[in-house]
């Protein structure tokens, strides 16, 4: 039974058949028990009701249920990001397929804008939404590194190029932004490699978006949790996999498709969908006799970011 880790100032307690949500105003990672051998499917999707006379933006619901904005937008096409309609329903994508990687340390999948943390000595995985590097300042991909150090109260030193970009917009950036609540890195930083960090934020938006200078951004409660629990030396793997799939122990086949990240400025600014990377392994998976081809095509087109059972003759999301 997945459960939502309690954040600070928790004030809501909502009960669902499969797990308990302990809801914070600020942020909540979701803790899942690891599935049995041969399985990578965890969690269950949740449907919530938008209150009558709603005054909150979609970001508020995303933060309350431990999601990034992109996760909520994929699961709820057409939703008003500024003001979801009162009385409507929202799908919270709390079911997912674990990335096909070693279950160790931190795994970041930039395509789905999620960070997976496998605490040593436990049988759980913590899933946290993230913001990543904007187009032209991408977060590194296909990289294995480690936590080099941690900093309580990081100082931000913008690059000369960053300062020039701000200047073009009429903004002046100092050579150094001191630690404190106005620092864009937030109150905690976990440095990976030489040039990048997993850090907090001084804003109330940007999680689930491409907004950073290349670093990995988390909501403040989430970075505090990682800062307190992730040791220096922890393995960190960054991947870019918009398509995840799994054959479960019962033989069912599941497919989870996210919008791929744009590969260049033209794709970023275009209204056209970015092509999905179809690897030989994926092609073999979706062409089997035991899959529902029409459902596969729907999933590849829809890109809901949620696992779908594509088995022939089987029911599923």
C-alpha atoms as a printed R data frame, in Angstrom:
    type eleno elety resid chain resno       x       y       z
1   ATOM     1    CA   UNK     A     1   0.000   0.000   0.000
2   ATOM     2    CA   UNK     A     2   1.639   3.249  -1.110
3   ATOM     3    CA   UNK     A     3   1.361   6.099   1.319
4   ATOM     4    CA   UNK     A     4   2.083   9.759   1.146
5   ATOM     5    CA   UNK     A     5   4.930  10.827   3.386
6   ATOM     6    CA   UNK     A     6   3.839  13.455   5.840
7   ATOM     7    CA   UNK     A     7   5.174  16.902   5.056
8   ATOM     8    CA   UNK     A     8   5.259  19.929   7.320
9   ATOM     9    CA   UNK     A     9   1.995  21.599   8.363
10  ATOM    10    CA   UNK     A    10  -0.093  18.609   7.343
11  ATOM    11    CA   UNK     A    11  -3.760  19.496   7.565
12  ATOM    12    CA   UNK     A    12  -5.718  17.088   5.380
13  ATOM    13    CA   UNK     A    13  -6.293  13.376   5.864
14  ATOM    14    CA   UNK     A    14  -8.004  11.715   2.907
15  ATOM    15    CA   UNK     A    15  -8.625   7.982   2.854
16  ATOM    16    CA   UNK     A    16  -8.704   5.856  -0.301
17  ATOM    17    CA   UNK     A    17  -9.155   2.093  -0.651
18  ATOM    18    CA   UNK     A    18  -5.506   1.375  -1.469
19  ATOM    19    CA   UNK     A    19  -3.520   3.825   0.606
20  ATOM    20    CA   UNK     A    20  -3.595   6.774   2.954
21  ATOM    21    CA   UNK     A    21  -2.748  10.301   1.891
22  ATOM    22    CA   UNK     A    22  -1.221  12.540   4.534
23  ATOM    23    CA   UNK     A    23  -1.579  15.878   2.845
24  ATOM    24    CA   UNK     A    24   0.606  18.927   3.312
25  ATOM    25    CA   UNK     A    25   0.050  22.433   2.029
26  ATOM    26    CA   UNK     A    26   3.556  22.417   0.626
27  ATOM    27    CA   UNK     A    27   4.745  19.092  -0.674
28  ATOM    28    CA   UNK     A    28   4.491  15.362  -0.364
29  ATOM    29    CA   UNK     A    29   6.621  12.616  -1.762
30  ATOM    30    CA   UNK     A    30   4.838   9.315  -2.199
31  ATOM    31    CA   UNK     A    31   6.319   6.230  -0.577
32  ATOM    32    CA   UNK     A    32   5.637   2.949  -2.376
33  ATOM    33    CA   UNK     A    33   6.508  -0.537  -1.157
34  ATOM    34    CA   UNK     A    34   8.675  -2.180  -3.791
35  ATOM    35    CA   UNK     A    35   6.736  -4.684  -5.903
36  ATOM    36    CA   UNK     A    36   7.548  -8.402  -5.870
37  ATOM    37    CA   UNK     A    37  10.232  -9.952  -8.045
38  ATOM    38    CA   UNK     A    38   9.476  -9.522 -11.740
39  ATOM    39    CA   UNK     A    39   7.053  -6.624 -11.229
40  ATOM    40    CA   UNK     A    40   7.541  -2.900 -11.782
41  ATOM    41    CA   UNK     A    41   3.946  -1.659 -11.474
42  ATOM    42    CA   UNK     A    42   3.165   0.242  -8.261
43  ATOM    43    CA   UNK     A    43   0.339   2.345  -6.854
44  ATOM    44    CA   UNK     A    44  -3.165   3.173  -7.993
45  ATOM    45    CA   UNK     A    45  -4.605   6.206  -9.792
46  ATOM    46    CA   UNK     A    46  -6.761   8.485  -7.681
47  ATOM    47    CA   UNK     A    47  -9.666  10.694  -8.711
48  ATOM    48    CA   UNK     A    48 -10.377  13.816  -6.675
49  ATOM    49    CA   UNK     A    49 -13.125  16.416  -6.814
50  ATOM    50    CA   UNK     A    50 -12.378  20.091  -7.286
51  ATOM    51    CA   UNK     A    51 -14.250  21.950  -4.517
52  ATOM    52    CA   UNK     A    52 -17.191  24.167  -5.319
53  ATOM    53    CA   UNK     A    53 -16.219  27.834  -5.604
54  ATOM    54    CA   UNK     A    54 -12.627  26.768  -6.237
55  ATOM    55    CA   UNK     A    55 -10.037  29.545  -6.087
56  ATOM    56    CA   UNK     A    56  -6.877  27.415  -6.314
57  ATOM    57    CA   UNK     A    57  -4.705  26.854  -9.417
58  ATOM    58    CA   UNK     A    58  -3.737  23.402 -10.649
59  ATOM    59    CA   UNK     A    59  -0.327  23.780  -8.975
60  ATOM    60    CA   UNK     A    60  -2.067  23.756  -5.593
61  ATOM    61    CA   UNK     A    61  -3.640  20.353  -6.302
62  ATOM    62    CA   UNK     A    62  -0.372  19.045  -7.754
63  ATOM    63    CA   UNK     A    63   1.549  20.008  -4.614
64  ATOM    64    CA   UNK     A    64  -1.141  18.641  -2.319
65  ATOM    65    CA   UNK     A    65  -0.964  15.209  -3.933
66  ATOM    66    CA   UNK     A    66   2.781  14.991  -4.534
67  ATOM    67    CA   UNK     A    67   2.732  15.600  -8.287
68  ATOM    68    CA   UNK     A    68   4.467  17.895 -10.723
69  ATOM    69    CA   UNK     A    69   2.457  20.220 -12.929
70  ATOM    70    CA   UNK     A    70   3.360  18.235 -16.052
71  ATOM    71    CA   UNK     A    71   2.090  15.011 -14.447
72  ATOM    72    CA   UNK     A    72  -1.287  16.604 -13.733
73  ATOM    73    CA   UNK     A    73  -1.516  18.160 -17.199
74  ATOM    74    CA   UNK     A    74  -0.791  14.850 -18.919
75  ATOM    75    CA   UNK     A    75  -3.400  13.047 -16.833
76  ATOM    76    CA   UNK     A    76  -6.019  15.795 -17.236
77  ATOM    77    CA   UNK     A    77  -5.942  17.158 -20.806
78  ATOM    78    CA   UNK     A    78  -7.793  20.425 -21.255
79  ATOM    79    CA   UNK     A    79  -7.788  21.344 -17.564
80  ATOM    80    CA   UNK     A    80  -7.499  25.052 -16.787
81  ATOM    81    CA   UNK     A    81  -4.024  25.375 -15.291
82  ATOM    82    CA   UNK     A    82  -4.901  28.665 -13.600
83  ATOM    83    CA   UNK     A    83  -8.291  27.689 -12.181
84  ATOM    84    CA   UNK     A    84  -9.640  24.131 -12.501
85  ATOM    85    CA   UNK     A    85 -13.402  24.151 -12.864
86  ATOM    86    CA   UNK     A    86 -15.343  23.940  -9.616
87  ATOM    87    CA   UNK     A    87 -17.076  20.594  -9.195
88  ATOM    88    CA   UNK     A    88 -14.984  18.887 -11.872
89  ATOM    89    CA   UNK     A    89 -12.793  15.859 -11.247
90  ATOM    90    CA   UNK     A    90  -9.030  15.522 -11.526
91  ATOM    91    CA   UNK     A    91  -7.058  12.328 -12.003
92  ATOM    92    CA   UNK     A    92  -3.971  12.118  -9.792
93  ATOM    93    CA   UNK     A    93  -1.447   9.818 -11.531
94  ATOM    94    CA   UNK     A    94  -0.226   7.923  -8.485
95  ATOM    95    CA   UNK     A    95   0.137   4.642 -10.343
96  ATOM    96    CA   UNK     A    96   3.370   4.235 -12.283
97  ATOM    97    CA   UNK     A    97   5.883   1.827 -13.746
98  ATOM    98    CA   UNK     A    98   9.254   1.934 -12.015
99  ATOM    99    CA   UNK     A    99  12.115   2.732 -14.416
100 ATOM   100    CA   UNK     A   100  13.981  -0.316 -15.690
101 ATOM   101    CA   UNK     A   101  17.181   0.513 -13.794
102 ATOM   102    CA   UNK     A   102  19.020  -0.724 -10.738
103 ATOM   103    CA   UNK     A   103  16.986   0.047  -7.628
104 ATOM   104    CA   UNK     A   104  19.712   1.895  -5.821
105 ATOM   105    CA   UNK     A   105  20.228   5.442  -4.622
106 ATOM   106    CA   UNK     A   106  18.603   8.146  -6.736
107 ATOM   107    CA   UNK     A   107  17.180   7.646 -10.224
108 ATOM   108    CA   UNK     A   108  15.969  10.736 -12.089
109 ATOM   109    CA   UNK     A   109  13.831  10.325 -15.206
110 ATOM   110    CA   UNK     A   110  13.827  13.761 -16.804
111 ATOM   111    CA   UNK     A   111  11.172  12.758 -19.350
112 ATOM   112    CA   UNK     A   112   8.548  12.193 -16.647
113 ATOM   113    CA   UNK     A   113  10.031  14.803 -14.296
114 ATOM   114    CA   UNK     A   114  10.220  12.434 -11.346
115 ATOM   115    CA   UNK     A   115  12.963  11.514  -8.917
116 ATOM   116    CA   UNK     A   116  13.027   8.018  -7.438
117 ATOM   117    CA   UNK     A   117  14.896   7.459  -4.188
118 ATOM   118    CA   UNK     A   118  15.552   3.919  -2.984
119 ATOM   119    CA   UNK     A   119  16.572   4.231   0.689
120 ATOM   120    CA   UNK     A   120  19.220   1.667   1.595
121 ATOM   121    CA   UNK     A   121  18.032  -1.123   3.854
122 ATOM   122    CA   UNK     A   122  14.348  -0.594   3.088
123 ATOM   123    CA   UNK     A   123  11.870  -2.183   0.737
124 ATOM   124    CA   UNK     A   124  10.420   1.115  -0.441
125 ATOM   125    CA   UNK     A   125  10.882   3.786  -3.075
126 ATOM   126    CA   UNK     A   126  10.157   7.481  -2.537
127 ATOM   127    CA   UNK     A   127   8.861   9.295  -5.619
128 ATOM   128    CA   UNK     A   128   9.234  13.072  -5.832
129 ATOM   129    CA   UNK     A   129   8.246  15.489  -8.622
130 ATOM   130    CA   UNK     A   130  10.972  17.731 -10.018
131 ATOM   131    CA   UNK     A   131  11.637  20.709 -12.258
132 ATOM   132    CA   UNK     A   132  14.460  20.420 -14.782
133 ATOM   133    CA   UNK     A   133  16.624  22.524 -17.088
134 ATOM   134    CA   UNK     A   134  14.952  24.762 -19.619
135 ATOM   135    CA   UNK     A   135  15.469  24.307 -23.359
136 ATOM   136    CA   UNK     A   136  19.059  25.200 -24.148
137 ATOM   137    CA   UNK     A   137  20.133  24.536 -20.560
138 ATOM   138    CA   UNK     A   138  19.223  20.888 -20.317
139 ATOM   139    CA   UNK     A   139  19.660  18.750 -17.265
140 ATOM   140    CA   UNK     A   140  22.271  16.087 -18.135
141 ATOM   141    CA   UNK     A   141  20.863  12.824 -19.466
142 ATOM   142    CA   UNK     A   142  22.153   9.268 -19.543
143 ATOM   143    CA   UNK     A   143  24.557  10.028 -16.717
144 ATOM   144    CA   UNK     A   144  25.662   8.056 -13.670
145 ATOM   145    CA   UNK     A   145  27.313  10.072 -10.910
146 ATOM   146    CA   UNK     A   146  27.159  10.386  -7.126
147 ATOM   147    CA   UNK     A   147  26.336  12.832  -4.358
148 ATOM   148    CA   UNK     A   148  29.571  14.747  -3.757
149 ATOM   149    CA   UNK     A   149  28.477  17.034  -0.948
150 ATOM   150    CA   UNK     A   150  25.485  18.670   0.695
151 ATOM   151    CA   UNK     A   151  25.002  22.296   1.640
152 ATOM   152    CA   UNK     A   152  22.620  23.774   4.194
153 ATOM   153    CA   UNK     A   153  22.049  27.332   2.947
154 ATOM   154    CA   UNK     A   154  23.603  27.214  -0.540
155 ATOM   155    CA   UNK     A   155  24.971  30.302  -2.263
156 ATOM   156    CA   UNK     A   156  24.069  30.802  -5.929
157 ATOM   157    CA   UNK     A   157  26.774  32.085  -8.255
158 ATOM   158    CA   UNK     A   158  25.124  32.773 -11.643
159 ATOM   159    CA   UNK     A   159  27.286  32.190 -14.696
160 ATOM   160    CA   UNK     A   160  28.255  35.150 -16.854
161 ATOM   161    CA   UNK     A   161  25.943  33.842 -19.565
162 ATOM   162    CA   UNK     A   162  23.019  33.674 -17.142
163 ATOM   163    CA   UNK     A   163  23.633  37.236 -16.033
164 ATOM   164    CA   UNK     A   164  23.711  38.389 -19.664
165 ATOM   165    CA   UNK     A   165  20.405  36.670 -20.364
166 ATOM   166    CA   UNK     A   166  18.814  38.382 -17.386
167 ATOM   167    CA   UNK     A   167  20.265  41.714 -18.531
168 ATOM   168    CA   UNK     A   168  18.572  41.312 -21.926
169 ATOM   169    CA   UNK     A   169  15.269  41.218 -20.056
170 ATOM   170    CA   UNK     A   170  16.157  44.327 -18.088
171 ATOM   171    CA   UNK     A   171  16.968  42.389 -14.931
172 ATOM   172    CA   UNK     A   172  20.159  42.722 -12.920
173 ATOM   173    CA   UNK     A   173  21.647  39.654 -11.281
174 ATOM   174    CA   UNK     A   174  24.368  40.062  -8.671
175 ATOM   175    CA   UNK     A   175  27.573  38.082  -9.046
176 ATOM   176    CA   UNK     A   176  26.544  36.094  -5.982
177 ATOM   177    CA   UNK     A   177  23.162  35.500  -4.361
178 ATOM   178    CA   UNK     A   178  23.638  34.816  -0.631
179 ATOM   179    CA   UNK     A   179  21.940  32.012   1.241
180 ATOM   180    CA   UNK     A   180  18.441  32.724   2.447
181 ATOM   181    CA   UNK     A   181  14.776  32.655   1.471
182 ATOM   182    CA   UNK     A   182  15.361  34.789  -1.643
183 ATOM   183    CA   UNK     A   183  17.943  32.407  -3.087
184 ATOM   184    CA   UNK     A   184  16.581  30.554  -6.172
185 ATOM   185    CA   UNK     A   185  18.307  27.393  -4.920
186 ATOM   186    CA   UNK     A   186  16.180  27.383  -1.801
187 ATOM   187    CA   UNK     A   187  17.523  26.411   1.603
188 ATOM   188    CA   UNK     A   188  19.216  23.092   0.790
189 ATOM   189    CA   UNK     A   189  21.372  21.718  -2.017
190 ATOM   190    CA   UNK     A   190  22.715  18.260  -2.818
191 ATOM   191    CA   UNK     A   191  25.612  18.564  -5.262
192 ATOM   192    CA   UNK     A   192  26.062  15.866  -7.904
193 ATOM   193    CA   UNK     A   193  29.119  15.842 -10.109
194 ATOM   194    CA   UNK     A   194  30.920  19.176 -10.322
195 ATOM   195    CA   UNK     A   195  28.418  21.490 -11.957
196 ATOM   196    CA   UNK     A   196  24.941  20.353 -10.978
197 ATOM   197    CA   UNK     A   197  22.788  20.154  -7.880
198 ATOM   198    CA   UNK     A   198  19.494  18.849  -6.616
199 ATOM   199    CA   UNK     A   199  18.068  21.809  -4.719
200 ATOM   200    CA   UNK     A   200  14.992  23.629  -3.474
201 ATOM   201    CA   UNK     A   201  13.360  26.806  -4.720
202 ATOM   202    CA   UNK     A   202  12.246  30.243  -3.612
203 ATOM   203    CA   UNK     A   203   9.155  30.115  -5.846
204 ATOM   204    CA   UNK     A   204   5.777  28.430  -5.488
205 ATOM   205    CA   UNK     A   205   5.782  27.058  -9.035
206 ATOM   206    CA   UNK     A   206   8.110  25.334 -11.479
207 ATOM   207    CA   UNK     A   207   7.888  21.737 -10.276
208 ATOM   208    CA   UNK     A   208   7.040  19.629 -13.297
209 ATOM   209    CA   UNK     A   209   8.319  22.286 -15.695
210 ATOM   210    CA   UNK     A   210  11.505  23.110 -17.586
211 ATOM   211    CA   UNK     A   211  12.553  26.182 -15.652
212 ATOM   212    CA   UNK     A   212  16.010  25.719 -14.136
213 ATOM   213    CA   UNK     A   213  19.502  26.484 -15.387
214 ATOM   214    CA   UNK     A   214  20.132  22.741 -15.675
215 ATOM   215    CA   UNK     A   215  19.860  21.676 -12.046
216 ATOM   216    CA   UNK     A   216  17.101  19.528 -10.565
217 ATOM   217    CA   UNK     A   217  14.565  21.530  -8.572
218 ATOM   218    CA   UNK     A   218  12.271  20.203  -5.840
219 ATOM   219    CA   UNK     A   219   9.619  21.639  -3.579
220 ATOM   220    CA   UNK     A   220  11.059  22.715  -0.269
221 ATOM   221    CA   UNK     A   221   9.730  19.902   1.914
222 ATOM   222    CA   UNK     A   222  10.991  17.344  -0.582
223 ATOM   223    CA   UNK     A   223  14.545  18.695  -0.755
224 ATOM   224    CA   UNK     A   224  14.579  18.875   3.046
225 ATOM   225    CA   UNK     A   225  13.625  15.191   3.179
226 ATOM   226    CA   UNK     A   226  16.356  14.216   0.701
227 ATOM   227    CA   UNK     A   227  18.911  16.440   2.411
228 ATOM   228    CA   UNK     A   228  18.232  14.724   5.734
229 ATOM   229    CA   UNK     A   229  18.211  11.157   4.385
230 ATOM   230    CA   UNK     A   230  20.522  10.881   1.359
231 ATOM   231    CA   UNK     A   231  24.163  10.229   2.345
232 ATOM   232    CA   UNK     A   232  27.166  11.677   0.539
233 ATOM   233    CA   UNK     A   233  28.404   9.070  -1.924
234 ATOM   234    CA   UNK     A   234  24.901   7.928  -2.904
235 ATOM   235    CA   UNK     A   235  24.661   6.720  -6.493
236 ATOM   236    CA   UNK     A   236  22.730   9.043  -8.830
237 ATOM   237    CA   UNK     A   237  21.505   7.976 -12.262
238 ATOM   238    CA   UNK     A   238  19.794  10.357 -14.693
239 ATOM   239    CA   UNK     A   239  17.821   8.859 -17.578
240 ATOM   240    CA   UNK     A   240  15.522  10.161 -20.314
241 ATOM   241    CA   UNK     A   241  12.791   7.594 -20.932
242 ATOM   242    CA   UNK     A   242   9.376   8.928 -21.933
243 ATOM   243    CA   UNK     A   243   8.127   5.386 -22.589
244 ATOM   244    CA   UNK     A   244   8.128   2.745 -19.853
245 ATOM   245    CA   UNK     A   245   6.673  -0.733 -20.145
246 ATOM   246    CA   UNK     A   246   6.435  -3.908 -18.115
247 ATOM   247    CA   UNK     A   247   5.301  -7.506 -18.335
248 ATOM   248    CA   UNK     A   248   3.877  -8.268 -14.902
249 ATOM   249    CA   UNK     A   249   4.069 -11.657 -13.121
250 ATOM   250    CA   UNK     A   250   0.459 -12.427 -14.105
251 ATOM   251    CA   UNK     A   251   1.372 -11.952 -17.777
252 ATOM   252    CA   UNK     A   252  -0.352  -8.600 -18.181
253 ATOM   253    CA   UNK     A   253   1.423  -6.002 -20.310
254 ATOM   254    CA   UNK     A   254   1.501  -2.369 -19.255
255 ATOM   255    CA   UNK     A   255   2.574   0.720 -21.169
256 ATOM   256    CA   UNK     A   256   3.204   4.220 -19.758
257 ATOM   257    CA   UNK     A   257   3.876   7.071 -22.187
258 ATOM   258    CA   UNK     A   258   4.911  10.642 -21.400
259 ATOM   259    CA   UNK     A   259   5.450  13.595 -23.699
260 ATOM   260    CA   UNK     A   260   9.126  13.466 -24.738
261 ATOM   261    CA   UNK     A   261  11.289  16.485 -24.035
262 ATOM   262    CA   UNK     A   262  11.847  18.744 -27.022
263 ATOM   263    CA   UNK     A   263  15.248  18.175 -28.592
264 ATOM   264    CA   UNK     A   264  15.783  21.716 -29.850
265 ATOM   265    CA   UNK     A   265  14.307  25.214 -29.750
266 ATOM   266    CA   UNK     A   266  12.162  24.606 -32.840
267 ATOM   267    CA   UNK     A   267  10.487  21.591 -31.238
268 ATOM   268    CA   UNK     A   268  10.095  23.476 -27.964
269 ATOM   269    CA   UNK     A   269   8.220  26.316 -29.688
270 ATOM   270    CA   UNK     A   270   6.199  24.095 -32.032
271 ATOM   271    CA   UNK     A   271   2.615  22.981 -31.458
272 ATOM   272    CA   UNK     A   272   3.410  19.589 -32.984
273 ATOM   273    CA   UNK     A   273   4.041  16.593 -30.784
274 ATOM   274    CA   UNK     A   274   7.649  15.533 -30.338
275 ATOM   275    CA   UNK     A   275   8.196  12.091 -31.920
276 ATOM   276    CA   UNK     A   276   8.404   9.195 -29.495
277 ATOM   277    CA   UNK     A   277  11.629   7.174 -29.391
278 ATOM   278    CA   UNK     A   278  10.605   3.678 -30.511
279 ATOM   279    CA   UNK     A   279  13.447   1.316 -29.663
280 ATOM   280    CA   UNK     A   280  13.693  -2.239 -31.026
281 ATOM   281    CA   UNK     A   281  12.806  -3.575 -27.571
282 ATOM   282    CA   UNK     A   282   9.685  -1.388 -27.395
283 ATOM   283    CA   UNK     A   283   8.694  -2.336 -30.939
284 ATOM   284    CA   UNK     A   284   8.892  -6.022 -30.052
285 ATOM   285    CA   UNK     A   285   6.888  -5.397 -26.858
286 ATOM   286    CA   UNK     A   286   3.970  -3.670 -28.613
287 ATOM   287    CA   UNK     A   287   3.857  -5.990 -31.634
288 ATOM   288    CA   UNK     A   288   3.211  -9.206 -29.721
289 ATOM   289    CA   UNK     A   289   0.179 -11.391 -30.376
290 ATOM   290    CA   UNK     A   290  -0.992 -10.908 -26.792
291 ATOM   291    CA   UNK     A   291  -1.426  -7.125 -26.994
292 ATOM   292    CA   UNK     A   292  -4.408  -5.021 -28.019
293 ATOM   293    CA   UNK     A   293  -3.036  -3.091 -31.010
294 ATOM   294    CA   UNK     A   294  -5.782  -0.485 -31.023
295 ATOM   295    CA   UNK     A   295  -5.188   0.249 -27.355
296 ATOM   296    CA   UNK     A   296  -1.439   0.512 -27.967
297 ATOM   297    CA   UNK     A   297  -2.062   3.119 -30.648
298 ATOM   298    CA   UNK     A   298  -4.359   5.050 -28.323
299 ATOM   299    CA   UNK     A   299  -1.750   5.058 -25.548
300 ATOM   300    CA   UNK     A   300   1.037   6.191 -27.876
301 ATOM   301    CA   UNK     A   301  -1.146   9.012 -29.176
302 ATOM   302    CA   UNK     A   302  -2.718  10.065 -25.861
303 ATOM   303    CA   UNK     A   303   0.509  10.162 -23.786
304 ATOM   304    CA   UNK     A   304  -1.321  10.353 -20.465
305 ATOM   305    CA   UNK     A   305   1.735   9.598 -18.331
306 ATOM   306    CA   UNK     A   306  -0.203   6.776 -16.659
307 ATOM   307    CA   UNK     A   307   0.224   2.997 -16.997
308 ATOM   308    CA   UNK     A   308  -2.329   1.332 -19.271
309 ATOM   309    CA   UNK     A   309  -3.009  -2.383 -19.534
310 ATOM   310    CA   UNK     A   310  -2.534  -3.179 -23.232
311 ATOM   311    CA   UNK     A   311  -3.039  -6.934 -22.903
312 ATOM   312    CA   UNK     A   312  -5.420  -8.455 -25.421
313 ATOM   313    CA   UNK     A   313  -8.707  -9.371 -23.772
314 ATOM   314    CA   UNK     A   314  -7.806  -7.746 -20.454
315 ATOM   315    CA   UNK     A   315  -9.339  -4.770 -18.689
316 ATOM   316    CA   UNK     A   316  -7.181  -1.898 -17.510
317 ATOM   317    CA   UNK     A   317  -6.954   1.849 -17.133
